[in-house]
Short mmCIF file of C-alpha atoms in Angstrom, two decimals:
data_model
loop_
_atom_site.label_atom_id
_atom_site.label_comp_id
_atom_site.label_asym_id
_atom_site.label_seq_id
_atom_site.Cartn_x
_atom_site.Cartn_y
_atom_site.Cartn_z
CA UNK U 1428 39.80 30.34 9.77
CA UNK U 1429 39.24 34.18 9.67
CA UNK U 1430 40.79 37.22 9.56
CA UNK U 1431 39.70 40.28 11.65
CA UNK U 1432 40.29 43.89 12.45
CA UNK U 1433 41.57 44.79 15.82
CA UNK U 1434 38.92 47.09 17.81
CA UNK U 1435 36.30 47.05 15.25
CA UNK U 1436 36.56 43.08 15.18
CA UNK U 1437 34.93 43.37 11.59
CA UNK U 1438 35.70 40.04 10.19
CA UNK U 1439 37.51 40.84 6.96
CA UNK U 1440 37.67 37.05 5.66
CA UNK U 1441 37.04 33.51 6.37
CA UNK U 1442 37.92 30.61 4.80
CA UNK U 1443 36.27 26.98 5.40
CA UNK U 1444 37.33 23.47 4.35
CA UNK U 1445 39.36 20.75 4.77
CA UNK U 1446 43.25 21.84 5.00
CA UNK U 1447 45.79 20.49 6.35
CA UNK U 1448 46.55 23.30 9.05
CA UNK U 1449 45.88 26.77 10.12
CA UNK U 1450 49.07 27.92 7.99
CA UNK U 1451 47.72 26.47 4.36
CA UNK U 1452 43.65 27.93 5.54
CA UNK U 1453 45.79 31.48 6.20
CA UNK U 1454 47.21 31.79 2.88
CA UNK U 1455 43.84 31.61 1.71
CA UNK U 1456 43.41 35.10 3.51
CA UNK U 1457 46.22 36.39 2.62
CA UNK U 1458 44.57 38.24 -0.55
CA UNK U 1459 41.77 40.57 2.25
CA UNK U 1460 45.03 41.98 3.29
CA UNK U 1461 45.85 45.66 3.04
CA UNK U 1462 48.96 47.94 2.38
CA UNK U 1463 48.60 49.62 5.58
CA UNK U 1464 47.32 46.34 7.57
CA UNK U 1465 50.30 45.05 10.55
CA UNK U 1466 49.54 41.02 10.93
CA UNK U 1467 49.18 39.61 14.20
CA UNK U 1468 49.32 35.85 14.50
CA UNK U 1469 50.57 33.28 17.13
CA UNK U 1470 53.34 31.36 16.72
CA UNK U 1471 51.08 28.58 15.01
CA UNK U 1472 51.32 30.71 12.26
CA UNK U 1473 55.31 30.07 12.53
CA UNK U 1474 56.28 28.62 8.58
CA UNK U 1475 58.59 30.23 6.25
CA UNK U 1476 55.90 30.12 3.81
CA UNK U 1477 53.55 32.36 5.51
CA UNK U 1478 56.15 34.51 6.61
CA UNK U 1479 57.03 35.12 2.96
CA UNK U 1480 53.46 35.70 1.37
CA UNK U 1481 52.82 37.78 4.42
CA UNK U 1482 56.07 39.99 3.58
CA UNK U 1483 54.83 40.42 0.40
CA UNK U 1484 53.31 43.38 0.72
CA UNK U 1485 52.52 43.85 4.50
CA UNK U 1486 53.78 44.01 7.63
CA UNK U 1487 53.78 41.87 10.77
CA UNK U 1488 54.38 41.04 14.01
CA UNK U 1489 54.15 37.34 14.88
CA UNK U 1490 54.85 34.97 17.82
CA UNK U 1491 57.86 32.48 16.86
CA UNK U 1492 58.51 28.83 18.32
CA UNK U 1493 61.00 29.08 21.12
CA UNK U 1494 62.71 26.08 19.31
CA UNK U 1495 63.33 28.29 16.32
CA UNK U 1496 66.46 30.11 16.78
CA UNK U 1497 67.36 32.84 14.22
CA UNK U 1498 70.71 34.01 13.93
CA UNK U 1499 71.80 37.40 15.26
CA UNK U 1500 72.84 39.78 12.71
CA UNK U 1501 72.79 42.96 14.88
CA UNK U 1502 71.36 43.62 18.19
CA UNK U 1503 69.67 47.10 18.51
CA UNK U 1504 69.83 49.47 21.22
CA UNK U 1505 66.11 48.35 22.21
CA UNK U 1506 67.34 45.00 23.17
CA UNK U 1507 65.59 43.18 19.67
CA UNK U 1508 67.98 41.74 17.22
CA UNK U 1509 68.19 41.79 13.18
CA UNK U 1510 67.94 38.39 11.53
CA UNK U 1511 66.88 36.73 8.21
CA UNK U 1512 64.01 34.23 7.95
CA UNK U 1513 62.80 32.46 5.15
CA UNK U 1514 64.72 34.84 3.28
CA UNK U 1515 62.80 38.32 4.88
CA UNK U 1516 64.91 40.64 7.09
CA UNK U 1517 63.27 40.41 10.44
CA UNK U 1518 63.45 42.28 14.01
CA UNK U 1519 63.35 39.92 16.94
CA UNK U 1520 62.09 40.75 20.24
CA UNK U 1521 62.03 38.83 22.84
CA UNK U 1522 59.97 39.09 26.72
CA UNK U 1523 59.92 37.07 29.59
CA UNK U 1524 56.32 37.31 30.47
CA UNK U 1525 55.64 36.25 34.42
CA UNK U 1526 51.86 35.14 35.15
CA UNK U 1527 50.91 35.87 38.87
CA UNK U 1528 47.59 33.68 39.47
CA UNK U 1529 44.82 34.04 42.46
CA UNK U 1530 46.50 31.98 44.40
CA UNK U 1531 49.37 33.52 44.64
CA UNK U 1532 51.43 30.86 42.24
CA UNK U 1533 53.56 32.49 39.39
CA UNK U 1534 54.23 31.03 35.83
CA UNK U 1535 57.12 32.30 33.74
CA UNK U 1536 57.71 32.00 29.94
CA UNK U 1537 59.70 33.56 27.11
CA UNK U 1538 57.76 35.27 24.49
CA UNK U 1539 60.07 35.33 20.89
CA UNK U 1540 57.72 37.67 18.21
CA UNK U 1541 59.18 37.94 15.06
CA UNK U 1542 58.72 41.72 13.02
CA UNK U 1543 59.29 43.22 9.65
CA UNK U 1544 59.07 46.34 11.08
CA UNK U 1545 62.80 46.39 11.03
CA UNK U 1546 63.53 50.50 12.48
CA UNK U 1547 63.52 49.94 15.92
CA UNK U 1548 63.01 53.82 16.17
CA UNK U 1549 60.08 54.51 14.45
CA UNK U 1550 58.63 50.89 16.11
CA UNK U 1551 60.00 50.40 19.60
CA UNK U 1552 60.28 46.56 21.13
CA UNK U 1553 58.09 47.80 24.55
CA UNK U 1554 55.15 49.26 22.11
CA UNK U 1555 55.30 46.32 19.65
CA UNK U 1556 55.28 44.05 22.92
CA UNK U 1557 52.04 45.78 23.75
CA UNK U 1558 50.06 45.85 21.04
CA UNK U 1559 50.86 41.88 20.64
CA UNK U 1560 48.33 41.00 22.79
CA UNK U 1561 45.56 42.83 20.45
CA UNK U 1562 45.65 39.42 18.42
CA UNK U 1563 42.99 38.33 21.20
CA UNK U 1564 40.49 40.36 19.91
CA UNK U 1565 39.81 37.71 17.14
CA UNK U 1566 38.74 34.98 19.90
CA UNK U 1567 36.35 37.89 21.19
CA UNK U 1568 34.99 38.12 17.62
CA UNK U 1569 34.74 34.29 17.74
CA UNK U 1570 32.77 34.55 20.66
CA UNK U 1571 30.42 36.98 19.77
CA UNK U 1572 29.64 35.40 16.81
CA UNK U 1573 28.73 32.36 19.14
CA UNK U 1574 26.88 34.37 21.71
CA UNK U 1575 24.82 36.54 19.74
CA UNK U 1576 24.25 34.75 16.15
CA UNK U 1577 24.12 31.07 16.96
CA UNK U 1578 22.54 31.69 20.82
CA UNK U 1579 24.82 29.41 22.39
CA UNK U 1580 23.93 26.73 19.61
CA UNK U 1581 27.80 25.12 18.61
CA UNK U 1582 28.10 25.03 14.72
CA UNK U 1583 29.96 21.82 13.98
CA UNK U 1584 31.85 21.48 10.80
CA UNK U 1585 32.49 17.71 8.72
CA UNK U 1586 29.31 18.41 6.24
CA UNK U 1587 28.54 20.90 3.50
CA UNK U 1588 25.54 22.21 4.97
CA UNK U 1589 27.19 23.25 8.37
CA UNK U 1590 29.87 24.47 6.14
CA UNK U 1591 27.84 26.51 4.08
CA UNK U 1592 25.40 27.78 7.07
CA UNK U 1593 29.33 29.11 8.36
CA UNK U 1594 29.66 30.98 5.61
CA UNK U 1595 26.18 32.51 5.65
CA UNK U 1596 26.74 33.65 9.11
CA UNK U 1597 30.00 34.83 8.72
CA UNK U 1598 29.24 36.76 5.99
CA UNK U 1599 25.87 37.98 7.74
CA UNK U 1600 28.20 39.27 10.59
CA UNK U 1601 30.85 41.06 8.30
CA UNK U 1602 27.67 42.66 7.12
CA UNK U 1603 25.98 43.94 9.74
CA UNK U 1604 29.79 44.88 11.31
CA UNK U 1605 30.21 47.13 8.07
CA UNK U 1606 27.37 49.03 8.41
CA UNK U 1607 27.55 49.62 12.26
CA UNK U 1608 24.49 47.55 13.23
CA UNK U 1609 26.51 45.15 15.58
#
């Protein structure tokens, strides 16, 4: 599990060993986290828990479970709701996001992201909906760090060595990301 910038993709942390999911490895991260940082996580990242220790002393902007219905404490003139989860005021937004493919066939779903950015006028729905999708940019980090340090080699975890050879790459990368040699 790591945790990168957006644009730069300067990994910022990473965390390896054996937990039980992504949510208890991200609460390791937690601490790299800045004042002026806005989380971006999917909606694996969707427990009470991390939504609390996130609130903490950040902001975010998180994907939510479709199953997980939050109750509607006032709807905003953006279309995005108030609510309360896990004991943290929240702003709800919610898309329908329609997927035209190359053959022609479309694919429809309903996007549900989750904000503490409550003031829907200082942080419209339509931008936060845009800049949502910038939580890709850690898979392209991911894959560079593939590509470029391992040479299309795969890594596997299970043993302290790979484990420890993660680390030394990871932090290699941060590295060389810091000082604008990557």
């Amino acid at each position: 599990m790591a945790l990168a910038e957006t644009g730069t993709r300067a990994l910022l942390g990473a965390v390896v060993g054996p937990y039980r999911g992504e949510v208890e490895a991200a609460l390791q991260l937690v601490g790299h986290l800045r004042q002026d940082m806005l989380v971006l996580a999917a909606r694996g990242f969707d427990a009470n828990v991390f939504i609390r220790a996130v609130r903490a002393s950040r902001a975010a902007l998180l994907r939510i479970r479709s199953s997980r219905g939050p109750a509607v404490l006032q709807i905003l003139a953006d279309g995005s709701f108030r609510s309360v989860i896990a004991g943290v005021p929240v702003r709800v937004i919610t898309a329908t996001v329609t997927v035209t493919c190359a053959d022609g066939s479309t694919h429809r779903g309903e996007y549900r992201l989750v904000t503490t950015l409550t003031d829907a006028r200082r942080h419209p729905a339509e931008d936060l909906l845009a800049f949502y999708h910038e939580r890709w940019e850690i898979e392209v980090a991911f894959l560079a760090i593939r590509h470029t340090m391992l040479k299309d080699r795969m890594l596997r975890s299970g043993t302290p060595c790979s484990r420890t050879a993660y680390c030394a790459r990871v932090t290699r990368r941060a590295c060389a990301r810091r000082c604008g040699r990557c």
